[in-house]
Amino acid sequence: MSKNIVIAIDGPAGSGKSTAAKNLAKELGFTYLDTGAMYRAITFLALLKGIDEDRNAVIEMTKKLSLNLKYENGITRVFADDIEVTDKIRSAEVNSKVSEISTIPEVRAEMVKLQKKIGEENNLVAEGRDVTTVVFPDADIKFFITATIDERAKRRLRDFHLSGIEISYEEVKQNLEKRDTIDSGREISPLTKSQDAIEFDNTGLTPEQDLEFLYKKVKEELSKRN
Ligand code: DC
């Protein structure tokens, strides 16, 4: 049996990589894997149980948890021990805490195990912070998507307003800057551009233009192998 195709996309928060990855997966008929949703689910549960400051308790909880992602009608539905947490993992509270929880090596090890398994079973478009470097270092095609901090803050602000969450531009920008610092500065699996990743700055571009760029690159790369 031939090996599955894995397309890995990393980039900072608000770079549009989730939308781009979703659209690309749809266009190619591949499974979409939102690795950030997994770290968000762990963070949400840790906050719910009031154990977010207790590292060992978070690790214990993660090891026992059964996490499932289902991609349906344009959204990733997330189930923790069969309970749906899809909407709850996108709150401002989770946003503020998720980068910190994501620095715990044992939590990462559990998530990476799960992500690799999904990659073994499906043709995949995976996105996150370490999918091009740690989870799928041998991915068939890698992208690193970026945009300026102002563009990313504007996009996040629009998302919050569309979900009915009132928050200021400054607050969104500060949260993004804080997450950038933690995500890129942590010791284990920091967000970095893998040497073999195609860099794509999509400042000022629409999701349609992002898709056009990525799809064209994927087709070019895959045709080189046939
Ligand atoms: O992509 P996102 O904003 O939903 O990700 C939420 C957080 O999860 C992000 O700030 C850092 C963490 N994360 C990670 O550490 N590794 C990944 N592969 C994906 C996300």
PDB file of N, CA and C and ligand atoms in Angstrom, residues 10-14 17-18 34-37 39-40 90 95 98-99 102-103 108 115 127-131 135 156 179-180 183 186 189, ligand 1:
ATOM      1  N   ASP A  10       2.592  25.276   9.339  1.00  0.00           N
ATOM      2  CA  ASP A  10       2.790  25.956  10.616  1.00  0.00           C
ATOM      3  C   ASP A  10       2.715  27.457  10.416  1.00  0.00           C
ATOM      4  N   GLY A  11       2.506  28.164  11.528  1.00  0.00           N
ATOM      5  CA  GLY A  11       2.490  29.618  11.468  1.00  0.00           C
ATOM      6  C   GLY A  11       1.953  30.173  12.769  1.00  0.00           C
ATOM      7  N   PRO A  12       2.130  31.474  13.001  1.00  0.00           N
ATOM      8  CA  PRO A  12       1.654  32.067  14.254  1.00  0.00           C
ATOM      9  C   PRO A  12       0.134  32.215  14.288  1.00  0.00           C
ATOM     10  N   ALA A  13      -0.388  32.525  15.472  1.00  0.00           N
ATOM     11  CA  ALA A  13      -1.834  32.716  15.652  1.00  0.00           C
ATOM     12  C   ALA A  13      -2.316  33.847  14.746  1.00  0.00           C
ATOM     13  N   GLY A  14      -3.440  33.621  14.106  1.00  0.00           N
ATOM     14  CA  GLY A  14      -4.045  34.669  13.271  1.00  0.00           C
ATOM     15  C   GLY A  14      -3.441  34.790  11.887  1.00  0.00           C
ATOM     16  N   LYS A  17      -3.763  30.344   8.827  1.00  0.00           N
ATOM     17  CA  LYS A  17      -3.390  28.983   8.427  1.00  0.00           C
ATOM     18  C   LYS A  17      -4.528  27.984   8.616  1.00  0.00           C
ATOM     19  N   SER A  18      -5.403  28.237   9.601  1.00  0.00           N
ATOM     20  CA  SER A  18      -6.517  27.294   9.799  1.00  0.00           C
ATOM     21  C   SER A  18      -7.466  27.331   8.613  1.00  0.00           C
ATOM     22  N   ASP A  34      -6.588  19.892  12.860  1.00  0.00           N
ATOM     23  CA  ASP A  34      -6.366  21.134  13.597  1.00  0.00           C
ATOM     24  C   ASP A  34      -5.700  20.773  14.925  1.00  0.00           C
ATOM     25  N   THR A  35      -4.362  20.819  14.981  1.00  0.00           N
ATOM     26  CA  THR A  35      -3.672  20.379  16.209  1.00  0.00           C
ATOM     27  C   THR A  35      -3.879  21.376  17.360  1.00  0.00           C
ATOM     28  N   GLY A  36      -4.091  22.656  17.026  1.00  0.00           N
ATOM     29  CA  GLY A  36      -4.336  23.653  18.071  1.00  0.00           C
ATOM     30  C   GLY A  36      -5.602  23.322  18.858  1.00  0.00           C
ATOM     31  N   ALA A  37      -6.598  22.737  18.179  1.00  0.00           N
ATOM     32  CA  ALA A  37      -7.857  22.391  18.852  1.00  0.00           C
ATOM     33  C   ALA A  37      -7.602  21.395  19.991  1.00  0.00           C
ATOM     34  N   TYR A  39      -4.773  21.177  21.899  1.00  0.00           N
ATOM     35  CA  TYR A  39      -4.213  21.903  23.049  1.00  0.00           C
ATOM     36  C   TYR A  39      -5.280  22.787  23.695  1.00  0.00           C
ATOM     37  N   ARG A  40      -6.185  23.296  22.878  1.00  0.00           N
ATOM     38  CA  ARG A  40      -7.279  24.101  23.414  1.00  0.00           C
ATOM     39  C   ARG A  40      -8.213  23.253  24.286  1.00  0.00           C
ATOM     40  N   ARG A  90     -12.854  27.949  22.179  1.00  0.00           N
ATOM     41  CA  ARG A  90     -12.481  29.170  21.446  1.00  0.00           C
ATOM     42  C   ARG A  90     -12.656  30.435  22.292  1.00  0.00           C
ATOM     43  N   ASN A  95      -7.933  31.221  25.175  1.00  0.00           N
ATOM     44  CA  ASN A  95      -6.876  31.918  24.413  1.00  0.00           C
ATOM     45  C   ASN A  95      -5.745  32.386  25.317  1.00  0.00           C
ATOM     46  N   VAL A  98      -3.830  28.948  26.770  1.00  0.00           N
ATOM     47  CA  VAL A  98      -3.450  27.769  25.969  1.00  0.00           C
ATOM     48  C   VAL A  98      -1.945  27.684  25.673  1.00  0.00           C
ATOM     49  N   SER A  99      -1.306  28.819  25.459  1.00  0.00           N
ATOM     50  CA  SER A  99       0.126  28.758  25.143  1.00  0.00           C
ATOM     51  C   SER A  99       0.918  28.212  26.326  1.00  0.00           C
ATOM     52  N   SER A 102       0.465  24.537  26.645  1.00  0.00           N
ATOM     53  CA  SER A 102       1.148  23.863  25.525  1.00  0.00           C
ATOM     54  C   SER A 102       2.658  23.725  25.729  1.00  0.00           C
ATOM     55  N   THR A 103       3.190  24.372  26.770  1.00  0.00           N
ATOM     56  CA  THR A 103       4.641  24.225  27.002  1.00  0.00           C
ATOM     57  C   THR A 103       4.954  22.954  27.798  1.00  0.00           C
ATOM     58  N   ARG A 108       2.487  17.626  25.375  1.00  0.00           N
ATOM     59  CA  ARG A 108       2.861  17.620  23.951  1.00  0.00           C
ATOM     60  C   ARG A 108       3.082  16.191  23.456  1.00  0.00           C
ATOM     61  N   GLN A 115      -1.526  12.701  16.962  1.00  0.00           N
ATOM     62  CA  GLN A 115      -1.447  13.359  15.644  1.00  0.00           C
ATOM     63  C   GLN A 115      -0.737  12.463  14.630  1.00  0.00           C
ATOM     64  N   GLU A 127      -2.285  21.368  10.544  1.00  0.00           N
ATOM     65  CA  GLU A 127      -1.761  22.713  10.845  1.00  0.00           C
ATOM     66  C   GLU A 127      -1.546  22.902  12.335  1.00  0.00           C
ATOM     67  N   GLY A 128      -0.539  23.737  12.669  1.00  0.00           N
ATOM     68  CA  GLY A 128      -0.250  24.011  14.078  1.00  0.00           C
ATOM     69  C   GLY A 128       0.990  24.847  14.239  1.00  0.00           C
ATOM     70  N   ARG A 129       1.820  24.477  15.247  1.00  0.00           N
ATOM     71  CA  ARG A 129       3.062  25.213  15.505  1.00  0.00           C
ATOM     72  C   ARG A 129       4.287  24.335  15.287  1.00  0.00           C
ATOM     73  N   ASP A 130       4.101  23.020  15.367  1.00  0.00           N
ATOM     74  CA  ASP A 130       5.255  22.117  15.271  1.00  0.00           C
ATOM     75  C   ASP A 130       4.998  20.962  14.303  1.00  0.00           C
ATOM     76  N   VAL A 131       3.993  21.108  13.429  1.00  0.00           N
ATOM     77  CA  VAL A 131       3.679  19.971  12.551  1.00  0.00           C
ATOM     78  C   VAL A 131       4.720  19.807  11.438  1.00  0.00           C
ATOM     79  N   VAL A 135       6.049  16.907  14.478  1.00  0.00           N
ATOM     80  CA  VAL A 135       5.012  15.876  14.284  1.00  0.00           C
ATOM     81  C   VAL A 135       5.215  15.151  12.949  1.00  0.00           C
ATOM     82  N   ARG A 156      -8.288  38.421  13.956  1.00  0.00           N
ATOM     83  CA  ARG A 156      -8.790  37.824  15.197  1.00  0.00           C
ATOM     84  C   ARG A 156      -9.944  38.648  15.783  1.00  0.00           C
ATOM     85  N   ARG A 179       1.240  35.409  22.975  1.00  0.00           N
ATOM     86  CA  ARG A 179       1.268  34.013  22.496  1.00  0.00           C
ATOM     87  C   ARG A 179       2.432  33.786  21.550  1.00  0.00           C
ATOM     88  N   ASP A 180       2.721  34.772  20.693  1.00  0.00           N
ATOM     89  CA  ASP A 180       3.882  34.649  19.791  1.00  0.00           C
ATOM     90  C   ASP A 180       5.146  34.405  20.598  1.00  0.00           C
ATOM     91  N   ASP A 183       4.937  30.840  22.208  1.00  0.00           N
ATOM     92  CA  ASP A 183       4.962  29.764  21.208  1.00  0.00           C
ATOM     93  C   ASP A 183       6.332  29.655  20.527  1.00  0.00           C
ATOM     94  N   ARG A 186       9.440  28.923  23.584  1.00  0.00           N
ATOM     95  CA  ARG A 186       9.494  27.788  24.504  1.00  0.00           C
ATOM     96  C   ARG A 186      10.621  26.831  24.120  1.00  0.00           C
ATOM     97  N   SER A 189       9.712  22.085  21.182  1.00  0.00           N
ATOM     98  CA  SER A 189       8.936  22.282  19.960  1.00  0.00           C
ATOM     99  C   SER A 189       8.492  23.724  19.720  1.00  0.00           C
TER     100      SER A 189
HETATM  101  O1   DC B   1      -3.747  27.382  16.261  1.00  0.00           O
HETATM  102  P1   DC B   1      -4.430  27.808  17.563  1.00  0.00           P
HETATM  103  O2   DC B   1      -4.442  29.277  17.785  1.00  0.00           O
HETATM  104  O3   DC B   1      -5.779  27.196  17.736  1.00  0.00           O
HETATM  105  O4   DC B   1      -3.481  27.167  18.702  1.00  0.00           O
HETATM  106  C1   DC B   1      -3.712  27.402  20.062  1.00  0.00           C
HETATM  107  C2   DC B   1      -2.433  27.237  20.872  1.00  0.00           C
HETATM  108  O5   DC B   1      -2.065  25.867  20.924  1.00  0.00           O
HETATM  109  C3   DC B   1      -1.212  27.973  20.362  1.00  0.00           C
HETATM  110  O6   DC B   1      -1.122  29.288  20.892  1.00  0.00           O
HETATM  111  C4   DC B   1      -0.058  27.124  20.822  1.00  0.00           C
HETATM  112  C5   DC B   1      -0.650  25.738  20.934  1.00  0.00           C
HETATM  113  N1   DC B   1      -0.270  24.851  19.832  1.00  0.00           N
HETATM  114  C6   DC B   1       0.931  24.203  19.955  1.00  0.00           C
HETATM  115  O7   DC B   1       1.664  24.432  20.919  1.00  0.00           O
HETATM  116  N2   DC B   1       1.297  23.293  19.015  1.00  0.00           N
HETATM  117  C7   DC B   1       0.524  23.042  17.957  1.00  0.00           C
HETATM  118  N3   DC B   1       0.915  22.138  17.050  1.00  0.00           N
HETATM  119  C8   DC B   1      -0.703  23.723  17.807  1.00  0.00           C
HETATM  120  C9   DC B   1      -1.065  24.641  18.756  1.00  0.00           C
END
